[in-house]
């Protein structure tokens, strides 16, 4: 089963389509699950993806030959029927459904099962082979309620007047989600951002995700930033750029903030466990709901999830693809 799908270190090759899923090197035909740099690269020939993912890739990599596929639409690529269904990871993210020779393969890309007001929710798609990520594929990873984490950040803002809360969040997906979640929890004041966030936040707004009033933090007087939320890339939390801010409470929004040592290593004062990936329970629940005959496991904690599958008589294998980064979380 699945002999027409070939995992390679640089991506998954679909032989009867002569196309690659999320290739890490330029290919003539690329099927792309979402816009994060460890899945989407520039330099391909034709790119099949959702319109939102193509827009994100356009901002990041420039013009390309776009083959937009709407959620639920089915297209023919070579001898394979290809469709895209929501993955719930970031705006435009999709699971890629491949059908050939009476078999159905679902490549999940990255996904989560928690509600996210900035993207379409994950859709369970039964299949013969489910290719799943395992970023948080250990039982220790069980993510808390997102709203409760956002409330912690806002409570800290109100509890320490005169300071600001500086939230480190990945520029694509996490930053916009944090902003939108804060709006839904009643924080309607302007939110300030690092310049690296501007293009993607504007793109989200252009694509219909209302983020409220956003302002650049650069060049703003220090006093104006007191009692404000500021969003920046994680790498800027302790950078020289942050030193001009008014006594910031350093926060970071990531599933990895569950690991205290990681928070300490980054000098994070307020760890916020907000993940755009499925936790252990969501990974295992998803496999049960999809009910595949085989599970192929990509980047992350492959061993534990493989063992879980095998104890339930589900055939599983590790793919060990290259270039899947933790920092996107």
mmCIF file with all atom_site columns, N, CA, C and O in Angstrom, residues 57-95:
data_model
loop_
_atom_site.group_PDB
_atom_site.id
_atom_site.type_symbol
_atom_site.label_atom_id
_atom_site.label_alt_id
_atom_site.label_comp_id
_atom_site.label_asym_id
_atom_site.label_entity_id
_atom_site.label_seq_id
_atom_site.pdbx_PDB_ins_code
_atom_site.Cartn_x
_atom_site.Cartn_y
_atom_site.Cartn_z
_atom_site.occupancy
_atom_site.B_iso_or_equiv
_atom_site.pdbx_formal_charge
_atom_site.auth_seq_id
_atom_site.auth_comp_id
_atom_site.auth_asym_id
_atom_site.auth_atom_id
_atom_site.pdbx_PDB_model_num
ATOM 1   N N  . UNK A 1 57 ? 3.007   33.031 0.225   1.00 0.00 ? 57 UNK A N  1
ATOM 2   C CA . UNK A 1 57 ? 4.236   32.731 -0.491  1.00 0.00 ? 57 UNK A CA 1
ATOM 3   C C  . UNK A 1 57 ? 4.643   33.882 -1.405  1.00 0.00 ? 57 UNK A C  1
ATOM 4   O O  . UNK A 1 57 ? 5.839   34.166 -1.588  1.00 0.00 ? 57 UNK A O  1
ATOM 5   N N  . UNK A 1 58 ? 3.650   34.571 -1.975  1.00 0.00 ? 58 UNK A N  1
ATOM 6   C CA . UNK A 1 58 ? 3.958   35.719 -2.816  1.00 0.00 ? 58 UNK A CA 1
ATOM 7   C C  . UNK A 1 58 ? 4.631   36.829 -2.045  1.00 0.00 ? 58 UNK A C  1
ATOM 8   O O  . UNK A 1 58 ? 5.586   37.461 -2.520  1.00 0.00 ? 58 UNK A O  1
ATOM 9   N N  . UNK A 1 59 ? 4.151   37.081 -0.819  1.00 0.00 ? 59 UNK A N  1
ATOM 10  C CA . UNK A 1 59 ? 4.770   38.100 0.027   1.00 0.00 ? 59 UNK A CA 1
ATOM 11  C C  . UNK A 1 59 ? 6.190   37.703 0.404   1.00 0.00 ? 59 UNK A C  1
ATOM 12  O O  . UNK A 1 59 ? 7.105   38.530 0.433   1.00 0.00 ? 59 UNK A O  1
ATOM 13  N N  . UNK A 1 60 ? 6.392   36.429 0.656   1.00 0.00 ? 60 UNK A N  1
ATOM 14  C CA . UNK A 1 60 ? 7.696   35.963 1.148   1.00 0.00 ? 60 UNK A CA 1
ATOM 15  C C  . UNK A 1 60 ? 8.704   35.685 0.040   1.00 0.00 ? 60 UNK A C  1
ATOM 16  O O  . UNK A 1 60 ? 9.900   35.920 0.221   1.00 0.00 ? 60 UNK A O  1
ATOM 17  N N  . UNK A 1 61 ? 8.243   35.169 -1.102  1.00 0.00 ? 61 UNK A N  1
ATOM 18  C CA . UNK A 1 61 ? 9.174   34.682 -2.113  1.00 0.00 ? 61 UNK A CA 1
ATOM 19  C C  . UNK A 1 61 ? 9.011   35.326 -3.485  1.00 0.00 ? 61 UNK A C  1
ATOM 20  O O  . UNK A 1 61 ? 9.777   35.009 -4.403  1.00 0.00 ? 61 UNK A O  1
ATOM 21  N N  . UNK A 1 62 ? 8.035   36.185 -3.632  1.00 0.00 ? 62 UNK A N  1
ATOM 22  C CA . UNK A 1 62 ? 7.834   36.813 -4.922  1.00 0.00 ? 62 UNK A CA 1
ATOM 23  C C  . UNK A 1 62 ? 6.942   35.995 -5.847  1.00 0.00 ? 62 UNK A C  1
ATOM 24  O O  . UNK A 1 62 ? 6.294   35.037 -5.434  1.00 0.00 ? 62 UNK A O  1
ATOM 25  N N  . UNK A 1 63 ? 6.909   36.382 -7.097  1.00 0.00 ? 63 UNK A N  1
ATOM 26  C CA . UNK A 1 63 ? 6.005   35.767 -8.067  1.00 0.00 ? 63 UNK A CA 1
ATOM 27  C C  . UNK A 1 63 ? 6.381   34.316 -8.343  1.00 0.00 ? 63 UNK A C  1
ATOM 28  O O  . UNK A 1 63 ? 7.545   33.938 -8.301  1.00 0.00 ? 63 UNK A O  1
ATOM 29  N N  . UNK A 1 64 ? 5.358   33.519 -8.611  1.00 0.00 ? 64 UNK A N  1
ATOM 30  C CA . UNK A 1 64 ? 5.542   32.127 -8.981  1.00 0.00 ? 64 UNK A CA 1
ATOM 31  C C  . UNK A 1 64 ? 4.350   31.709 -9.845  1.00 0.00 ? 64 UNK A C  1
ATOM 32  O O  . UNK A 1 64 ? 3.380   32.458 -9.957  1.00 0.00 ? 64 UNK A O  1
ATOM 33  N N  . UNK A 1 65 ? 4.428   30.547 -10.450 1.00 0.00 ? 65 UNK A N  1
ATOM 34  C CA . UNK A 1 65 ? 3.297   30.043 -11.233 1.00 0.00 ? 65 UNK A CA 1
ATOM 35  C C  . UNK A 1 65 ? 2.291   29.442 -10.267 1.00 0.00 ? 65 UNK A C  1
ATOM 36  O O  . UNK A 1 65 ? 2.512   28.371 -9.705  1.00 0.00 ? 65 UNK A O  1
ATOM 37  N N  . UNK A 1 66 ? 1.199   30.145 -10.061 1.00 0.00 ? 66 UNK A N  1
ATOM 38  C CA . UNK A 1 66 ? 0.227   29.766 -9.031  1.00 0.00 ? 66 UNK A CA 1
ATOM 39  C C  . UNK A 1 66 ? -0.875  28.894 -9.616  1.00 0.00 ? 66 UNK A C  1
ATOM 40  O O  . UNK A 1 66 ? -1.442  29.197 -10.667 1.00 0.00 ? 66 UNK A O  1
ATOM 41  N N  . UNK A 1 67 ? -1.179  27.822 -8.884  1.00 0.00 ? 67 UNK A N  1
ATOM 42  C CA . UNK A 1 67 ? -2.275  26.931 -9.237  1.00 0.00 ? 67 UNK A CA 1
ATOM 43  C C  . UNK A 1 67 ? -3.201  26.869 -8.018  1.00 0.00 ? 67 UNK A C  1
ATOM 44  O O  . UNK A 1 67 ? -3.129  25.925 -7.213  1.00 0.00 ? 67 UNK A O  1
ATOM 45  N N  . UNK A 1 68 ? -4.059  27.874 -7.826  1.00 0.00 ? 68 UNK A N  1
ATOM 46  C CA . UNK A 1 68 ? -4.875  27.926 -6.604  1.00 0.00 ? 68 UNK A CA 1
ATOM 47  C C  . UNK A 1 68 ? -5.916  26.820 -6.556  1.00 0.00 ? 68 UNK A C  1
ATOM 48  O O  . UNK A 1 68 ? -6.548  26.478 -7.564  1.00 0.00 ? 68 UNK A O  1
ATOM 49  N N  . UNK A 1 69 ? -6.076  26.248 -5.365  1.00 0.00 ? 69 UNK A N  1
ATOM 50  C CA . UNK A 1 69 ? -7.068  25.200 -5.132  1.00 0.00 ? 69 UNK A CA 1
ATOM 51  C C  . UNK A 1 69 ? -7.872  25.589 -3.898  1.00 0.00 ? 69 UNK A C  1
ATOM 52  O O  . UNK A 1 69 ? -7.310  25.744 -2.810  1.00 0.00 ? 69 UNK A O  1
ATOM 53  N N  . UNK A 1 70 ? -9.158  25.757 -4.060  1.00 0.00 ? 70 UNK A N  1
ATOM 54  C CA . UNK A 1 70 ? -10.022 26.102 -2.937  1.00 0.00 ? 70 UNK A CA 1
ATOM 55  C C  . UNK A 1 70 ? -10.240 24.874 -2.054  1.00 0.00 ? 70 UNK A C  1
ATOM 56  O O  . UNK A 1 70 ? -10.149 23.728 -2.524  1.00 0.00 ? 70 UNK A O  1
ATOM 57  N N  . UNK A 1 71 ? -10.548 25.113 -0.776  1.00 0.00 ? 71 UNK A N  1
ATOM 58  C CA . UNK A 1 71 ? -10.905 23.990 0.093   1.00 0.00 ? 71 UNK A CA 1
ATOM 59  C C  . UNK A 1 71 ? -12.054 23.204 -0.530  1.00 0.00 ? 71 UNK A C  1
ATOM 60  O O  . UNK A 1 71 ? -13.062 23.771 -0.957  1.00 0.00 ? 71 UNK A O  1
ATOM 61  N N  . UNK A 1 72 ? -11.907 21.880 -0.574  1.00 0.00 ? 72 UNK A N  1
ATOM 62  C CA . UNK A 1 72 ? -12.959 21.024 -1.089  1.00 0.00 ? 72 UNK A CA 1
ATOM 63  C C  . UNK A 1 72 ? -12.961 20.842 -2.586  1.00 0.00 ? 72 UNK A C  1
ATOM 64  O O  . UNK A 1 72 ? -13.652 19.953 -3.103  1.00 0.00 ? 72 UNK A O  1
ATOM 65  N N  . UNK A 1 73 ? -12.186 21.648 -3.297  1.00 0.00 ? 73 UNK A N  1
ATOM 66  C CA . UNK A 1 73 ? -12.092 21.509 -4.749  1.00 0.00 ? 73 UNK A CA 1
ATOM 67  C C  . UNK A 1 73 ? -11.163 20.335 -5.087  1.00 0.00 ? 73 UNK A C  1
ATOM 68  O O  . UNK A 1 73 ? -10.166 20.106 -4.398  1.00 0.00 ? 73 UNK A O  1
ATOM 69  N N  . UNK A 1 74 ? -11.472 19.607 -6.140  1.00 0.00 ? 74 UNK A N  1
ATOM 70  C CA . UNK A 1 74 ? -10.627 18.489 -6.568  1.00 0.00 ? 74 UNK A CA 1
ATOM 71  C C  . UNK A 1 74 ? -10.029 18.813 -7.926  1.00 0.00 ? 74 UNK A C  1
ATOM 72  O O  . UNK A 1 74 ? -10.737 19.217 -8.850  1.00 0.00 ? 74 UNK A O  1
ATOM 73  N N  . UNK A 1 75 ? -8.713  18.638 -8.041  1.00 0.00 ? 75 UNK A N  1
ATOM 74  C CA . UNK A 1 75 ? -8.031  18.882 -9.303  1.00 0.00 ? 75 UNK A CA 1
ATOM 75  C C  . UNK A 1 75 ? -7.240  17.639 -9.667  1.00 0.00 ? 75 UNK A C  1
ATOM 76  O O  . UNK A 1 75 ? -6.937  16.793 -8.824  1.00 0.00 ? 75 UNK A O  1
ATOM 77  N N  . UNK A 1 76 ? -6.917  17.545 -10.945 1.00 0.00 ? 76 UNK A N  1
ATOM 78  C CA . UNK A 1 76 ? -6.145  16.401 -11.444 1.00 0.00 ? 76 UNK A CA 1
ATOM 79  C C  . UNK A 1 76 ? -4.709  16.852 -11.692 1.00 0.00 ? 76 UNK A C  1
ATOM 80  O O  . UNK A 1 76 ? -4.474  17.811 -12.429 1.00 0.00 ? 76 UNK A O  1
ATOM 81  N N  . UNK A 1 77 ? -3.776  16.192 -11.052 1.00 0.00 ? 77 UNK A N  1
ATOM 82  C CA . UNK A 1 77 ? -2.353  16.460 -11.270 1.00 0.00 ? 77 UNK A CA 1
ATOM 83  C C  . UNK A 1 77 ? -1.735  15.145 -11.731 1.00 0.00 ? 77 UNK A C  1
ATOM 84  O O  . UNK A 1 77 ? -1.643  14.185 -10.950 1.00 0.00 ? 77 UNK A O  1
ATOM 85  N N  . UNK A 1 78 ? -1.343  15.086 -12.995 1.00 0.00 ? 78 UNK A N  1
ATOM 86  C CA . UNK A 1 78 ? -0.889  13.811 -13.548 1.00 0.00 ? 78 UNK A CA 1
ATOM 87  C C  . UNK A 1 78 ? -2.009  12.793 -13.484 1.00 0.00 ? 78 UNK A C  1
ATOM 88  O O  . UNK A 1 78 ? -3.118  13.044 -13.966 1.00 0.00 ? 78 UNK A O  1
ATOM 89  N N  . UNK A 1 79 ? -1.755  11.669 -12.838 1.00 0.00 ? 79 UNK A N  1
ATOM 90  C CA . UNK A 1 79 ? -2.771  10.630 -12.688 1.00 0.00 ? 79 UNK A CA 1
ATOM 91  C C  . UNK A 1 79 ? -3.342  10.576 -11.272 1.00 0.00 ? 79 UNK A C  1
ATOM 92  O O  . UNK A 1 79 ? -3.864  9.533  -10.855 1.00 0.00 ? 79 UNK A O  1
ATOM 93  N N  . UNK A 1 80 ? -3.257  11.686 -10.548 1.00 0.00 ? 80 UNK A N  1
ATOM 94  C CA . UNK A 1 80 ? -3.700  11.719 -9.161  1.00 0.00 ? 80 UNK A CA 1
ATOM 95  C C  . UNK A 1 80 ? -4.779  12.787 -8.980  1.00 0.00 ? 80 UNK A C  1
ATOM 96  O O  . UNK A 1 80 ? -4.646  13.906 -9.488  1.00 0.00 ? 80 UNK A O  1
ATOM 97  N N  . UNK A 1 81 ? -5.842  12.426 -8.270  1.00 0.00 ? 81 UNK A N  1
ATOM 98  C CA . UNK A 1 81 ? -6.841  13.412 -7.850  1.00 0.00 ? 81 UNK A CA 1
ATOM 99  C C  . UNK A 1 81 ? -6.351  14.061 -6.560  1.00 0.00 ? 81 UNK A C  1
ATOM 100 O O  . UNK A 1 81 ? -6.049  13.366 -5.581  1.00 0.00 ? 81 UNK A O  1
ATOM 101 N N  . UNK A 1 82 ? -6.284  15.394 -6.572  1.00 0.00 ? 82 UNK A N  1
ATOM 102 C CA . UNK A 1 82 ? -5.732  16.150 -5.444  1.00 0.00 ? 82 UNK A CA 1
ATOM 103 C C  . UNK A 1 82 ? -6.784  17.113 -4.929  1.00 0.00 ? 82 UNK A C  1
ATOM 104 O O  . UNK A 1 82 ? -7.425  17.830 -5.713  1.00 0.00 ? 82 UNK A O  1
ATOM 105 N N  . UNK A 1 83 ? -6.974  17.130 -3.621  1.00 0.00 ? 83 UNK A N  1
ATOM 106 C CA . UNK A 1 83 ? -7.861  18.120 -3.005  1.00 0.00 ? 83 UNK A CA 1
ATOM 107 C C  . UNK A 1 83 ? -7.232  18.626 -1.721  1.00 0.00 ? 83 UNK A C  1
ATOM 108 O O  . UNK A 1 83 ? -6.337  18.000 -1.150  1.00 0.00 ? 83 UNK A O  1
ATOM 109 N N  . UNK A 1 84 ? -7.699  19.785 -1.289  1.00 0.00 ? 84 UNK A N  1
ATOM 110 C CA . UNK A 1 84 ? -7.166  20.442 -0.103  1.00 0.00 ? 84 UNK A CA 1
ATOM 111 C C  . UNK A 1 84 ? -8.300  20.618 0.908   1.00 0.00 ? 84 UNK A C  1
ATOM 112 O O  . UNK A 1 84 ? -9.376  21.132 0.550   1.00 0.00 ? 84 UNK A O  1
ATOM 113 N N  . UNK A 1 85 ? -8.069  20.198 2.147   1.00 0.00 ? 85 UNK A N  1
ATOM 114 C CA . UNK A 1 85 ? -9.058  20.394 3.216   1.00 0.00 ? 85 UNK A CA 1
ATOM 115 C C  . UNK A 1 85 ? -8.366  21.104 4.378   1.00 0.00 ? 85 UNK A C  1
ATOM 116 O O  . UNK A 1 85 ? -7.154  20.961 4.573   1.00 0.00 ? 85 UNK A O  1
ATOM 117 N N  . UNK A 1 86 ? -9.094  21.877 5.174   1.00 0.00 ? 86 UNK A N  1
ATOM 118 C CA . UNK A 1 86 ? -8.459  22.692 6.218   1.00 0.00 ? 86 UNK A CA 1
ATOM 119 C C  . UNK A 1 86 ? -7.675  21.867 7.235   1.00 0.00 ? 86 UNK A C  1
ATOM 120 O O  . UNK A 1 86 ? -8.080  20.766 7.628   1.00 0.00 ? 86 UNK A O  1
ATOM 121 N N  . UNK A 1 87 ? -6.548  22.442 7.664   1.00 0.00 ? 87 UNK A N  1
ATOM 122 C CA . UNK A 1 87 ? -5.691  21.812 8.673   1.00 0.00 ? 87 UNK A CA 1
ATOM 123 C C  . UNK A 1 87 ? -5.738  22.537 10.011  1.00 0.00 ? 87 UNK A C  1
ATOM 124 O O  . UNK A 1 87 ? -5.239  22.014 11.011  1.00 0.00 ? 87 UNK A O  1
ATOM 125 N N  . UNK A 1 88 ? -6.290  23.766 10.037  1.00 0.00 ? 88 UNK A N  1
ATOM 126 C CA . UNK A 1 88 ? -6.421  24.478 11.309  1.00 0.00 ? 88 UNK A CA 1
ATOM 127 C C  . UNK A 1 88 ? -5.123  24.989 11.887  1.00 0.00 ? 88 UNK A C  1
ATOM 128 O O  . UNK A 1 88 ? -5.078  25.354 13.059  1.00 0.00 ? 88 UNK A O  1
ATOM 129 N N  . UNK A 1 89 ? -4.062  25.052 11.094  1.00 0.00 ? 89 UNK A N  1
ATOM 130 C CA . UNK A 1 89 ? -2.742  25.435 11.604  1.00 0.00 ? 89 UNK A CA 1
ATOM 131 C C  . UNK A 1 89 ? -2.547  26.945 11.553  1.00 0.00 ? 89 UNK A C  1
ATOM 132 O O  . UNK A 1 89 ? -2.354  27.595 12.587  1.00 0.00 ? 89 UNK A O  1
ATOM 133 N N  . UNK A 1 90 ? -2.576  27.513 10.351  1.00 0.00 ? 90 UNK A N  1
ATOM 134 C CA . UNK A 1 90 ? -2.516  28.961 10.140  1.00 0.00 ? 90 UNK A CA 1
ATOM 135 C C  . UNK A 1 90 ? -3.434  29.283 8.965   1.00 0.00 ? 90 UNK A C  1
ATOM 136 O O  . UNK A 1 90 ? -3.995  28.383 8.331   1.00 0.00 ? 90 UNK A O  1
ATOM 137 N N  . UNK A 1 91 ? -3.577  30.551 8.651   1.00 0.00 ? 91 UNK A N  1
ATOM 138 C CA . UNK A 1 91 ? -4.431  30.960 7.548   1.00 0.00 ? 91 UNK A CA 1
ATOM 139 C C  . UNK A 1 91 ? -4.003  30.253 6.260   1.00 0.00 ? 91 UNK A C  1
ATOM 140 O O  . UNK A 1 91 ? -2.838  30.272 5.881   1.00 0.00 ? 91 UNK A O  1
ATOM 141 N N  . UNK A 1 92 ? -4.963  29.608 5.603   1.00 0.00 ? 92 UNK A N  1
ATOM 142 C CA . UNK A 1 92 ? -4.696  28.927 4.343   1.00 0.00 ? 92 UNK A CA 1
ATOM 143 C C  . UNK A 1 92 ? -4.111  27.540 4.464   1.00 0.00 ? 92 UNK A C  1
ATOM 144 O O  . UNK A 1 92 ? -3.937  26.858 3.448   1.00 0.00 ? 92 UNK A O  1
ATOM 145 N N  . UNK A 1 93 ? -3.805  27.099 5.675   1.00 0.00 ? 93 UNK A N  1
ATOM 146 C CA . UNK A 1 93 ? -3.168  25.785 5.831   1.00 0.00 ? 93 UNK A CA 1
ATOM 147 C C  . UNK A 1 93 ? -4.134  24.678 5.427   1.00 0.00 ? 93 UNK A C  1
ATOM 148 O O  . UNK A 1 93 ? -5.338  24.761 5.643   1.00 0.00 ? 93 UNK A O  1
ATOM 149 N N  . UNK A 1 94 ? -3.563  23.622 4.848   1.00 0.00 ? 94 UNK A N  1
ATOM 150 C CA . UNK A 1 94 ? -4.403  22.548 4.314   1.00 0.00 ? 94 UNK A CA 1
ATOM 151 C C  . UNK A 1 94 ? -3.752  21.192 4.508   1.00 0.00 ? 94 UNK A C  1
ATOM 152 O O  . UNK A 1 94 ? -2.526  21.062 4.553   1.00 0.00 ? 94 UNK A O  1
ATOM 153 N N  . UNK A 1 95 ? -4.604  20.197 4.648   1.00 0.00 ? 95 UNK A N  1
ATOM 154 C CA . UNK A 1 95 ? -4.193  18.815 4.448   1.00 0.00 ? 95 UNK A CA 1
ATOM 155 C C  . UNK A 1 95 ? -4.359  18.528 2.958   1.00 0.00 ? 95 UNK A C  1
ATOM 156 O O  . UNK A 1 95 ? -5.347  18.938 2.349   1.00 0.00 ? 95 UNK A O  1
#
